mmCIF file of C-alpha atoms in Angstrom:
data_model
loop_
_atom_site.group_PDB
_atom_site.id
_atom_site.type_symbol
_atom_site.label_atom_id
_atom_site.label_comp_id
_atom_site.label_asym_id
_atom_site.label_seq_id
_atom_site.Cartn_x
_atom_site.Cartn_y
_atom_site.Cartn_z
ATOM 1 C CA UNK A 1 30.104 -29.173 29.290
ATOM 2 C CA UNK A 2 30.724 -32.060 31.619
ATOM 3 C CA UNK A 3 31.122 -30.097 34.808
ATOM 4 C CA UNK A 4 27.662 -29.102 36.056
ATOM 5 C CA UNK A 5 25.048 -31.761 35.641
ATOM 6 C CA UNK A 6 21.708 -30.402 36.922
ATOM 7 C CA UNK A 7 22.457 -27.065 35.271
ATOM 8 C CA UNK A 8 23.176 -28.807 31.975
ATOM 9 C CA UNK A 9 19.916 -30.668 32.115
ATOM 10 C CA UNK A 10 17.972 -27.497 32.871
ATOM 11 C CA UNK A 11 19.642 -25.736 29.945
ATOM 12 C CA UNK A 12 18.888 -28.626 27.599
ATOM 13 C CA UNK A 13 15.229 -28.669 28.592
ATOM 14 C CA UNK A 14 14.835 -24.881 28.407
ATOM 15 C CA UNK A 15 16.403 -24.970 24.941
ATOM 16 C CA UNK A 16 13.403 -27.004 23.758
ATOM 17 C CA UNK A 17 11.030 -24.079 24.293
ATOM 18 C CA UNK A 18 9.963 -22.302 21.100
ATOM 19 C CA UNK A 19 12.142 -19.266 20.487
ATOM 20 C CA UNK A 20 14.913 -20.639 22.678
ATOM 21 C CA UNK A 21 18.186 -22.250 21.666
ATOM 22 C CA UNK A 22 21.086 -23.519 23.748
ATOM 23 C CA UNK A 23 22.692 -20.099 23.900
ATOM 24 C CA UNK A 24 19.592 -18.231 25.050
ATOM 25 C CA UNK A 25 18.736 -21.046 27.464
ATOM 26 C CA UNK A 26 22.188 -20.672 29.005
ATOM 27 C CA UNK A 27 21.663 -16.936 29.373
ATOM 28 C CA UNK A 28 18.242 -17.521 30.928
ATOM 29 C CA UNK A 29 19.657 -20.014 33.437
ATOM 30 C CA UNK A 30 22.390 -17.587 34.518
ATOM 31 C CA UNK A 31 19.715 -14.913 34.930
ATOM 32 C CA UNK A 32 17.642 -17.344 36.979
ATOM 33 C CA UNK A 33 20.634 -18.217 39.177
ATOM 34 C CA UNK A 34 21.114 -14.535 39.922
ATOM 35 C CA UNK A 35 17.454 -14.181 40.875
ATOM 36 C CA UNK A 36 17.016 -17.467 42.623
ATOM 37 C CA UNK A 37 14.499 -16.504 45.283
ATOM 38 C CA UNK A 38 12.691 -13.777 43.399
ATOM 39 C CA UNK A 39 12.305 -15.625 40.096
ATOM 40 C CA UNK A 40 13.697 -19.140 39.825
ATOM 41 C CA UNK A 41 11.900 -20.855 42.711
ATOM 42 C CA UNK A 42 8.562 -19.072 42.069
ATOM 43 C CA UNK A 43 8.820 -19.931 38.365
ATOM 44 C CA UNK A 44 9.474 -23.598 39.150
ATOM 45 C CA UNK A 45 6.477 -23.606 41.477
ATOM 46 C CA UNK A 46 4.224 -21.889 38.944
ATOM 47 C CA UNK A 47 5.212 -24.365 36.295
ATOM 48 C CA UNK A 48 4.597 -27.400 38.488
ATOM 49 C CA UNK A 49 1.314 -25.851 39.595
ATOM 50 C CA UNK A 50 0.096 -25.280 36.059
ATOM 51 C CA UNK A 51 1.294 -28.718 34.922
ATOM 52 C CA UNK A 52 -0.637 -30.392 37.726
ATOM 53 C CA UNK A 53 -3.814 -28.349 37.868
ATOM 54 C CA UNK A 54 -4.512 -26.752 34.514
ATOM 55 C CA UNK A 55 -6.373 -28.871 31.970
ATOM 56 C CA UNK A 56 -8.374 -28.473 28.775
ATOM 57 C CA UNK A 57 -12.022 -27.481 29.303
ATOM 58 C CA UNK A 58 -14.281 -30.410 28.387
ATOM 59 C CA UNK A 59 -16.715 -28.033 26.683
ATOM 60 C CA UNK A 60 -14.606 -25.643 24.627
ATOM 61 C CA UNK A 61 -10.987 -26.820 24.913
ATOM 62 C CA UNK A 62 -9.694 -23.681 26.661
ATOM 63 C CA UNK A 63 -7.154 -24.180 29.475
ATOM 64 C CA UNK A 64 -8.294 -23.683 33.047
ATOM 65 C CA UNK A 65 -7.945 -25.145 36.523
ATOM 66 C CA UNK A 66 -11.428 -26.646 36.351
ATOM 67 C CA UNK A 67 -12.970 -29.202 34.023
ATOM 68 C CA UNK A 68 -15.279 -26.480 32.756
ATOM 69 C CA UNK A 69 -13.496 -23.220 32.070
ATOM 70 C CA UNK A 70 -14.341 -19.745 33.313
ATOM 71 C CA UNK A 71 -15.811 -18.714 29.976
ATOM 72 C CA UNK A 72 -18.124 -21.723 29.700
ATOM 73 C CA UNK A 73 -19.187 -21.284 33.344
ATOM 74 C CA UNK A 74 -19.915 -17.584 32.949
ATOM 75 C CA UNK A 75 -23.721 -17.116 32.708
ATOM 76 C CA UNK A 76 -23.242 -13.592 31.333
ATOM 77 C CA UNK A 77 -21.705 -14.878 28.127
ATOM 78 C CA UNK A 78 -23.974 -15.342 25.125
ATOM 79 C CA UNK A 79 -24.676 -19.063 24.817
ATOM 80 C CA UNK A 80 -26.246 -18.715 21.404
ATOM 81 C CA UNK A 81 -22.956 -17.744 19.702
ATOM 82 C CA UNK A 82 -19.963 -20.043 19.287
ATOM 83 C CA UNK A 83 -16.658 -18.818 17.922
ATOM 84 C CA UNK A 84 -14.616 -21.658 16.392
ATOM 85 C CA UNK A 85 -10.839 -21.218 16.718
ATOM 86 C CA UNK A 86 -7.901 -23.436 15.850
ATOM 87 C CA UNK A 87 -5.979 -23.143 19.049
ATOM 88 C CA UNK A 88 -6.078 -21.867 22.624
ATOM 89 C CA UNK A 89 -3.664 -19.136 21.496
ATOM 90 C CA UNK A 90 -6.343 -17.859 19.099
ATOM 91 C CA UNK A 91 -8.951 -17.951 21.846
ATOM 92 C CA UNK A 92 -6.656 -15.842 24.027
ATOM 93 C CA UNK A 93 -6.129 -13.403 21.155
ATOM 94 C CA UNK A 94 -9.900 -12.997 20.765
ATOM 95 C CA UNK A 95 -10.304 -12.458 24.505
ATOM 96 C CA UNK A 96 -7.532 -9.854 24.544
ATOM 97 C CA UNK A 97 -9.288 -7.995 21.742
ATOM 98 C CA UNK A 98 -12.468 -8.173 23.823
ATOM 99 C CA UNK A 99 -14.757 -8.191 20.799
ATOM 100 C CA UNK A 100 -16.673 -11.387 21.447
ATOM 101 C CA UNK A 101 -18.982 -12.142 24.326
ATOM 102 C CA UNK A 102 -20.143 -15.619 23.319
ATOM 103 C CA UNK A 103 -18.470 -18.967 23.870
ATOM 104 C CA UNK A 104 -15.651 -20.710 22.072
ATOM 105 C CA UNK A 105 -14.842 -24.022 20.511
ATOM 106 C CA UNK A 106 -11.168 -24.929 20.151
ATOM 107 C CA UNK A 107 -10.554 -27.352 17.266
ATOM 108 C CA UNK A 108 -7.045 -28.304 18.344
ATOM 109 C CA UNK A 109 -5.526 -27.619 14.927
ATOM 110 C CA UNK A 110 -6.580 -27.526 11.282
ATOM 111 C CA UNK A 111 -7.084 -30.169 8.631
ATOM 112 C CA UNK A 112 -3.823 -30.650 6.776
ATOM 113 C CA UNK A 113 -3.155 -33.136 3.985
ATOM 114 C CA UNK A 114 0.615 -32.739 4.407
ATOM 115 C CA UNK A 115 0.583 -33.402 8.155
ATOM 116 C CA UNK A 116 -2.048 -36.121 7.753
ATOM 117 C CA UNK A 117 -4.578 -34.378 10.005
ATOM 118 C CA UNK A 118 -8.161 -35.187 9.025
ATOM 119 C CA UNK A 119 -11.451 -33.978 10.533
ATOM 120 C CA UNK A 120 -11.503 -36.915 12.951
ATOM 121 C CA UNK A 121 -8.364 -35.691 14.705
ATOM 122 C CA UNK A 122 -10.040 -32.339 15.380
ATOM 123 C CA UNK A 123 -12.958 -31.644 17.678
ATOM 124 C CA UNK A 124 -15.366 -31.142 14.775
ATOM 125 C CA UNK A 125 -17.881 -33.898 15.511
ATOM 126 C CA UNK A 126 -18.407 -32.613 19.030
ATOM 127 C CA UNK A 127 -18.999 -29.118 17.652
ATOM 128 C CA UNK A 128 -21.662 -30.386 15.216
ATOM 129 C CA UNK A 129 -23.262 -32.365 18.032
ATOM 130 C CA UNK A 130 -23.299 -29.325 20.335
ATOM 131 C CA UNK A 131 -24.818 -27.120 17.649
ATOM 132 C CA UNK A 132 -27.394 -29.749 16.653
ATOM 133 C CA UNK A 133 -28.611 -30.379 20.181
ATOM 134 C CA UNK A 134 -28.199 -26.921 21.641
ATOM 135 C CA UNK A 135 -29.776 -23.534 21.181
ATOM 136 C CA UNK A 136 -26.972 -22.058 19.085
ATOM 137 C CA UNK A 137 -27.984 -19.291 16.696
ATOM 138 C CA UNK A 138 -24.613 -18.427 15.145
ATOM 139 C CA UNK A 139 -21.341 -20.216 14.538
ATOM 140 C CA UNK A 140 -18.464 -17.826 13.765
ATOM 141 C CA UNK A 141 -15.603 -19.520 11.964
ATOM 142 C CA UNK A 142 -12.411 -17.815 13.139
ATOM 143 C CA UNK A 143 -9.886 -20.242 11.666
ATOM 144 C CA UNK A 144 -6.746 -18.706 10.141
ATOM 145 C CA UNK A 145 -6.873 -17.167 6.672
ATOM 146 C CA UNK A 146 -4.472 -19.846 5.429
ATOM 147 C CA UNK A 147 -5.333 -22.582 2.934
ATOM 148 C CA UNK A 148 -5.632 -25.193 5.690
ATOM 149 C CA UNK A 149 -7.565 -22.846 7.959
ATOM 150 C CA UNK A 150 -10.038 -21.961 5.221
ATOM 151 C CA UNK A 151 -10.407 -25.608 4.130
ATOM 152 C CA UNK A 152 -11.242 -26.529 7.710
ATOM 153 C CA UNK A 153 -13.724 -23.660 7.862
ATOM 154 C CA UNK A 154 -15.454 -24.805 4.673
ATOM 155 C CA UNK A 155 -15.595 -28.379 5.927
ATOM 156 C CA UNK A 156 -17.280 -27.270 9.148
ATOM 157 C CA UNK A 157 -19.706 -25.013 7.261
ATOM 158 C CA UNK A 158 -20.694 -27.968 5.079
ATOM 159 C CA UNK A 159 -21.196 -30.194 8.099
ATOM 160 C CA UNK A 160 -23.462 -27.559 9.626
ATOM 161 C CA UNK A 161 -25.583 -27.098 6.492
ATOM 162 C CA UNK A 162 -28.162 -29.591 7.711
ATOM 163 C CA UNK A 163 -28.487 -27.782 11.038
ATOM 164 C CA UNK A 164 -30.570 -24.632 11.276
ATOM 165 C CA UNK A 165 -27.766 -22.265 12.286
ATOM 166 C CA UNK A 166 -26.236 -19.087 10.908
ATOM 167 C CA UNK A 167 -22.610 -19.768 9.906
ATOM 168 C CA UNK A 168 -20.366 -16.714 9.498
ATOM 169 C CA UNK A 169 -16.651 -16.108 9.159
ATOM 170 C CA UNK A 170 -14.324 -13.243 10.121
ATOM 171 C CA UNK A 171 -14.017 -10.492 7.491
ATOM 172 C CA UNK A 172 -10.953 -10.357 5.258
ATOM 173 C CA UNK A 173 -9.438 -6.981 4.417
ATOM 174 C CA UNK A 174 -6.729 -4.468 5.060
ATOM 175 C CA UNK A 175 -5.320 -4.924 8.590
ATOM 176 C CA UNK A 176 -5.647 -1.801 10.735
ATOM 177 C CA UNK A 177 -2.328 0.030 10.474
ATOM 178 C CA UNK A 178 -1.411 -1.887 7.319
ATOM 179 C CA UNK A 179 -0.031 -0.180 4.220
ATOM 180 C CA UNK A 180 -1.598 -1.055 0.876
ATOM 181 C CA UNK A 181 1.814 -1.187 -0.751
ATOM 182 C CA UNK A 182 2.820 -4.187 1.331
ATOM 183 C CA UNK A 183 -0.441 -6.128 1.028
ATOM 184 C CA UNK A 184 -0.751 -9.191 -1.182
ATOM 185 C CA UNK A 185 -3.151 -9.197 -4.133
ATOM 186 C CA UNK A 186 -5.548 -11.664 -2.520
ATOM 187 C CA UNK A 187 -6.137 -9.456 0.504
ATOM 188 C CA UNK A 188 -6.566 -6.356 -1.663
ATOM 189 C CA UNK A 189 -9.038 -8.165 -3.906
ATOM 190 C CA UNK A 190 -11.055 -9.310 -0.891
ATOM 191 C CA UNK A 191 -10.967 -5.823 0.633
ATOM 192 C CA UNK A 192 -12.184 -4.290 -2.633
ATOM 193 C CA UNK A 193 -14.973 -6.820 -3.096
ATOM 194 C CA UNK A 194 -16.188 -6.367 0.502
ATOM 195 C CA UNK A 195 -15.940 -2.556 0.421
ATOM 196 C CA UNK A 196 -18.474 -0.683 2.504
ATOM 197 C CA UNK A 197 -20.432 2.515 2.323
ATOM 198 C CA UNK A 198 -18.980 5.337 4.377
ATOM 199 C CA UNK A 199 -21.985 6.368 6.369
ATOM 200 C CA UNK A 200 -21.424 6.024 10.076
ATOM 201 C CA UNK B 1 -6.610 -11.737 30.450
ATOM 202 C CA UNK B 2 -8.689 -12.262 33.518
ATOM 203 C CA UNK B 3 -9.758 -15.820 32.822
ATOM 204 C CA UNK B 4 -6.870 -18.136 33.704
ATOM 205 C CA UNK B 5 -4.988 -17.161 36.824
ATOM 206 C CA UNK B 6 -2.137 -19.674 37.307
ATOM 207 C CA UNK B 7 -1.434 -19.581 33.572
ATOM 208 C CA UNK B 8 -1.273 -15.781 33.656
ATOM 209 C CA UNK B 9 1.172 -15.838 36.501
ATOM 210 C CA UNK B 10 3.396 -18.369 34.735
ATOM 211 C CA UNK B 11 3.366 -16.254 31.580
ATOM 212 C CA UNK B 12 4.223 -13.107 33.523
ATOM 213 C CA UNK B 13 7.154 -14.803 35.237
ATOM 214 C CA UNK B 14 8.454 -16.442 32.066
ATOM 215 C CA UNK B 15 8.294 -13.057 30.341
ATOM 216 C CA UNK B 16 10.945 -11.830 32.782
ATOM 217 C CA UNK B 17 13.576 -14.158 31.319
ATOM 218 C CA UNK B 18 16.124 -12.439 29.060
ATOM 219 C CA UNK B 19 15.087 -12.759 25.423
ATOM 220 C CA UNK B 20 11.469 -13.397 26.367
ATOM 221 C CA UNK B 21 8.517 -11.044 26.206
ATOM 222 C CA UNK B 22 4.850 -11.579 26.962
ATOM 223 C CA UNK B 23 4.138 -12.878 23.476
ATOM 224 C CA UNK B 24 6.937 -15.433 23.411
ATOM 225 C CA UNK B 25 6.181 -16.433 27.003
ATOM 226 C CA UNK B 26 2.591 -17.122 25.956
ATOM 227 C CA UNK B 27 3.803 -19.257 23.064
ATOM 228 C CA UNK B 28 6.178 -21.126 25.362
ATOM 229 C CA UNK B 29 3.400 -21.827 27.867
ATOM 230 C CA UNK B 30 1.106 -23.214 25.156
ATOM 231 C CA UNK B 31 3.983 -25.408 23.980
ATOM 232 C CA UNK B 32 4.541 -26.553 27.554
ATOM 233 C CA UNK B 33 0.833 -27.341 27.988
ATOM 234 C CA UNK B 34 0.971 -29.548 24.895
ATOM 235 C CA UNK B 35 4.018 -31.370 26.268
ATOM 236 C CA UNK B 36 3.027 -31.506 29.859
ATOM 237 C CA UNK B 37 4.543 -34.830 30.890
ATOM 238 C CA UNK B 38 7.495 -34.844 28.539
ATOM 239 C CA UNK B 39 8.617 -31.270 29.119
ATOM 240 C CA UNK B 40 6.637 -29.129 31.542
ATOM 241 C CA UNK B 41 6.810 -31.271 34.684
ATOM 242 C CA UNK B 42 10.470 -32.277 34.149
ATOM 243 C CA UNK B 43 11.389 -28.650 33.488
ATOM 244 C CA UNK B 44 9.640 -27.532 36.687
ATOM 245 C CA UNK B 45 11.508 -30.232 38.615
ATOM 246 C CA UNK B 46 14.871 -29.342 37.073
ATOM 247 C CA UNK B 47 14.351 -25.714 37.911
ATOM 248 C CA UNK B 48 13.400 -26.384 41.514
ATOM 249 C CA UNK B 49 16.323 -28.800 41.789
ATOM 250 C CA UNK B 50 18.847 -26.278 40.498
ATOM 251 C CA UNK B 51 17.374 -23.480 42.605
ATOM 252 C CA UNK B 52 17.691 -25.601 45.742
ATOM 253 C CA UNK B 53 20.992 -27.374 45.205
ATOM 254 C CA UNK B 54 23.220 -25.352 42.909
ATOM 255 C CA UNK B 55 25.316 -22.623 44.522
ATOM 256 C CA UNK B 56 28.363 -20.507 43.795
ATOM 257 C CA UNK B 57 31.695 -22.214 44.471
ATOM 258 C CA UNK B 58 33.368 -20.614 47.506
ATOM 259 C CA UNK B 59 36.737 -20.747 45.744
ATOM 260 C CA UNK B 60 36.152 -19.580 42.199
ATOM 261 C CA UNK B 61 32.502 -18.489 41.973
ATOM 262 C CA UNK B 62 31.446 -21.118 39.416
ATOM 263 C CA UNK B 63 28.021 -22.763 39.892
ATOM 264 C CA UNK B 64 27.885 -26.326 41.144
ATOM 265 C CA UNK B 65 25.970 -28.592 43.498
ATOM 266 C CA UNK B 66 28.821 -28.570 46.014
ATOM 267 C CA UNK B 67 30.440 -25.757 47.951
ATOM 268 C CA UNK B 68 33.627 -26.385 46.016
ATOM 269 C CA UNK B 69 33.045 -26.857 42.316
ATOM 270 C CA UNK B 70 34.189 -29.689 40.070
ATOM 271 C CA UNK B 71 36.950 -27.592 38.546
ATOM 272 C CA UNK B 72 38.425 -26.525 41.892
ATOM 273 C CA UNK B 73 38.174 -30.106 43.197
ATOM 274 C CA UNK B 74 39.859 -31.614 40.135
ATOM 275 C CA UNK B 75 43.489 -32.440 41.047
ATOM 276 C CA UNK B 76 44.402 -32.759 37.347
ATOM 277 C CA UNK B 77 43.871 -29.058 36.765
ATOM 278 C CA UNK B 78 46.854 -26.762 36.939
ATOM 279 C CA UNK B 79 46.725 -24.951 40.284
ATOM 280 C CA UNK B 80 49.434 -22.513 39.349
ATOM 281 C CA UNK B 81 47.322 -20.775 36.706
ATOM 282 C CA UNK B 82 44.220 -18.688 37.440
ATOM 283 C CA UNK B 83 42.012 -17.329 34.682
ATOM 284 C CA UNK B 84 40.043 -14.269 35.842
ATOM 285 C CA UNK B 85 36.619 -13.911 34.180
ATOM 286 C CA UNK B 86 33.761 -11.490 34.699
ATOM 287 C CA UNK B 87 30.941 -13.962 34.872
ATOM 288 C CA UNK B 88 30.073 -17.644 35.079
ATOM 289 C CA UNK B 89 28.932 -17.368 31.440
ATOM 290 C CA UNK B 90 32.511 -16.481 30.481
ATOM 291 C CA UNK B 91 33.859 -19.404 32.502
ATOM 292 C CA UNK B 92 31.495 -21.716 30.626
ATOM 293 C CA UNK B 93 32.619 -20.223 27.310
ATOM 294 C CA UNK B 94 36.277 -20.906 28.199
ATOM 295 C CA UNK B 95 35.426 -24.474 29.209
ATOM 296 C CA UNK B 96 33.514 -25.075 25.967
ATOM 297 C CA UNK B 97 36.535 -23.880 24.024
ATOM 298 C CA UNK B 98 38.627 -26.315 26.078
ATOM 299 C CA UNK B 99 41.772 -24.182 25.853
ATOM 300 C CA UNK B 100 42.517 -23.737 29.534
ATOM 301 C CA UNK B 101 43.397 -26.402 32.058
ATOM 302 C CA UNK B 102 43.980 -24.218 35.105
ATOM 303 C CA UNK B 103 41.484 -22.807 37.571
ATOM 304 C CA UNK B 104 39.171 -19.827 37.417
ATOM 305 C CA UNK B 105 38.216 -16.813 39.409
ATOM 306 C CA UNK B 106 34.809 -15.265 38.713
ATOM 307 C CA UNK B 107 34.707 -11.553 39.551
ATOM 308 C CA UNK B 108 30.935 -11.269 39.453
ATOM 309 C CA UNK B 109 30.940 -8.288 37.112
ATOM 310 C CA UNK B 110 33.208 -5.412 36.131
ATOM 311 C CA UNK B 111 33.982 -2.039 37.631
ATOM 312 C CA UNK B 112 31.588 0.520 36.210
ATOM 313 C CA UNK B 113 31.369 4.176 37.104
ATOM 314 C CA UNK B 114 27.915 4.475 35.533
ATOM 315 C CA UNK B 115 26.459 1.518 37.437
ATOM 316 C CA UNK B 116 28.344 2.515 40.596
ATOM 317 C CA UNK B 117 30.238 -0.775 40.813
ATOM 318 C CA UNK B 118 33.626 -0.361 42.477
ATOM 319 C CA UNK B 119 36.350 -2.934 43.186
ATOM 320 C CA UNK B 120 34.840 -3.723 46.596
ATOM 321 C CA UNK B 121 31.669 -5.082 45.010
ATOM 322 C CA UNK B 122 33.741 -7.560 42.984
ATOM 323 C CA UNK B 123 35.723 -10.505 44.283
ATOM 324 C CA UNK B 124 39.055 -8.761 43.700
ATOM 325 C CA UNK B 125 40.403 -8.713 47.246
ATOM 326 C CA UNK B 126 39.919 -12.442 47.584
ATOM 327 C CA UNK B 127 41.794 -12.975 44.305
ATOM 328 C CA UNK B 128 44.753 -10.894 45.511
ATOM 329 C CA UNK B 129 44.733 -12.772 48.788
ATOM 330 C CA UNK B 130 44.667 -16.148 47.010
ATOM 331 C CA UNK B 131 47.505 -15.163 44.715
ATOM 332 C CA UNK B 132 49.565 -13.681 47.559
ATOM 333 C CA UNK B 133 49.266 -16.705 49.811
ATOM 334 C CA UNK B 134 49.198 -19.458 47.194
ATOM 335 C CA UNK B 135 51.584 -20.933 44.696
ATOM 336 C CA UNK B 136 50.137 -19.162 41.653
ATOM 337 C CA UNK B 137 52.560 -18.578 38.795
ATOM 338 C CA UNK B 138 50.281 -16.892 36.260
ATOM 339 C CA UNK B 139 47.106 -14.828 36.404
ATOM 340 C CA UNK B 140 45.363 -14.591 33.016
ATOM 341 C CA UNK B 141 43.015 -11.624 32.785
ATOM 342 C CA UNK B 142 40.114 -12.691 30.567
ATOM 343 C CA UNK B 143 37.794 -9.771 31.195
ATOM 344 C CA UNK B 144 35.862 -8.447 28.194
ATOM 345 C CA UNK B 145 37.576 -6.178 25.681
ATOM 346 C CA UNK B 146 35.214 -3.359 26.664
ATOM 347 C CA UNK B 147 36.219 -0.163 28.440
ATOM 348 C CA UNK B 148 34.875 -1.435 31.767
ATOM 349 C CA UNK B 149 36.396 -4.871 31.269
ATOM 350 C CA UNK B 150 39.817 -3.457 30.444
ATOM 351 C CA UNK B 151 39.670 -0.967 33.325
ATOM 352 C CA UNK B 152 38.927 -3.810 35.704
ATOM 353 C CA UNK B 153 41.802 -5.802 34.200
ATOM 354 C CA UNK B 154 44.225 -2.909 34.668
ATOM 355 C CA UNK B 155 43.060 -2.407 38.242
ATOM 356 C CA UNK B 156 43.692 -6.066 39.054
ATOM 357 C CA UNK B 157 47.092 -6.002 37.315
ATOM 358 C CA UNK B 158 48.049 -2.995 39.448
ATOM 359 C CA UNK B 159 46.893 -4.718 42.616
ATOM 360 C CA UNK B 160 49.034 -7.730 41.742
ATOM 361 C CA UNK B 161 52.157 -5.701 41.005
ATOM 362 C CA UNK B 162 53.491 -6.203 44.505
ATOM 363 C CA UNK B 163 53.035 -9.964 44.263
ATOM 364 C CA UNK B 164 55.565 -12.081 42.384
ATOM 365 C CA UNK B 165 53.218 -13.385 39.706
ATOM 366 C CA UNK B 166 53.096 -13.295 35.929
ATOM 367 C CA UNK B 167 50.010 -11.313 34.830
ATOM 368 C CA UNK B 168 48.860 -11.844 31.225
ATOM 369 C CA UNK B 169 45.773 -10.991 29.203
ATOM 370 C CA UNK B 170 44.010 -12.591 26.237
ATOM 371 C CA UNK B 171 45.307 -11.520 22.813
ATOM 372 C CA UNK B 172 43.347 -8.991 20.782
ATOM 373 C CA UNK B 173 43.074 -9.463 17.028
ATOM 374 C CA UNK B 174 40.979 -10.561 14.091
ATOM 375 C CA UNK B 175 38.343 -13.094 15.252
ATOM 376 C CA UNK B 176 38.607 -16.435 13.455
ATOM 377 C CA UNK B 177 36.108 -16.321 10.569
ATOM 378 C CA UNK B 178 35.929 -12.516 10.780
ATOM 379 C CA UNK B 179 36.153 -10.303 7.709
ATOM 380 C CA UNK B 180 38.546 -7.351 7.808
ATOM 381 C CA UNK B 181 35.982 -5.147 6.118
ATOM 382 C CA UNK B 182 33.643 -5.379 9.096
ATOM 383 C CA UNK B 183 36.252 -4.946 11.816
ATOM 384 C CA UNK B 184 36.614 -1.738 13.771
ATOM 385 C CA UNK B 185 39.828 0.306 13.575
ATOM 386 C CA UNK B 186 40.851 -0.491 17.142
ATOM 387 C CA UNK B 187 40.843 -4.231 16.550
ATOM 388 C CA UNK B 188 42.715 -3.857 13.268
ATOM 389 C CA UNK B 189 45.327 -1.642 14.895
ATOM 390 C CA UNK B 190 45.837 -4.162 17.714
ATOM 391 C CA UNK B 191 46.020 -7.041 15.238
ATOM 392 C CA UNK B 192 48.629 -5.192 13.164
ATOM 393 C CA UNK B 193 50.715 -4.265 16.184
ATOM 394 C CA UNK B 194 50.668 -7.820 17.499
ATOM 395 C CA UNK B 195 51.347 -9.453 14.100
ATOM 396 C CA UNK B 196 53.340 -12.656 14.137
ATOM 397 C CA UNK B 197 55.920 -14.416 12.003
ATOM 398 C CA UNK B 198 54.441 -17.146 9.798
ATOM 399 C CA UNK B 199 56.645 -20.054 10.722
ATOM 400 C CA UNK B 200 54.688 -22.908 12.224
#
């Protein structure tokens, strides 16, 4: 396509988004052209706005317009509990579920031998420092239930052994709405081992 | 998600793109945040640039930065042939295939009783006018092989009956790479009826 240059460039850049390819980017651009004032210009503004003003929170790693994010600034949130997550996406997932009222710590990934990511590339030292110097009572490890996620969790737990803090992790088990038939053996084994009394 | 306002707004707007939902928009935004300088800012600029400078060509309806598009301005393109397409996407598809060296006419949709789109909402009158007053030898109807597309094609062909111009349409048949087993009866019937001598 040699005939429309700025459009081509926009399509090429959009195609780099996850879940997009050239074909879907083309479709999106045509949709944007048809909704120029109601969608395309506002979207361009939003994007520039976010790119310029949103940054990672110096405390927890969440994204916000201020150096310290809304969650870290909120005095109503329990400062004695820290939930450790891999990524901002995981933090958002926890917030959507609305089951945690403490603060977060975003690692920025997991340790991975294959990708050459060691503990020094993650924000683990700062977490240990925060827990050592602060008044934290519980650290909840909410890394993924993958090999790398669990390895990272164990590493952090070990690092925190010297500190007087309660280290917990999310429960493993049958996902709500999940059918036993489709579950892997590992999950079933964990769910069986951690079975609970039916009382309340 | 009440905690990050500009991010929320960006996600909501991105989710309105075809093929995107809230979840994929969220993923895209996190990807953009990680590639702020290499992708997010340039993408925002591209989008604003296209929104401000790209418009529909007054002649054919294609998108370009000028009032008359590159194809209509190109003196090397055959002015006696006009290919009528529904949408700019179809024009782009024809150009990618590189099988047509004439000019285009974008209708801006097809006639549709259900959606209440009649011939007056499409750029049909202007096409007839152009063909009547110009030196056009052939009008190729490249509307989709759907009921609405074919109806629109027939309507245009009828409108052009009074004008001395050769009206053709794209051939129907087995798509290249297509398996007979998966083809519908209509396509097979058309392909059989329009079968050709194997000679060259």
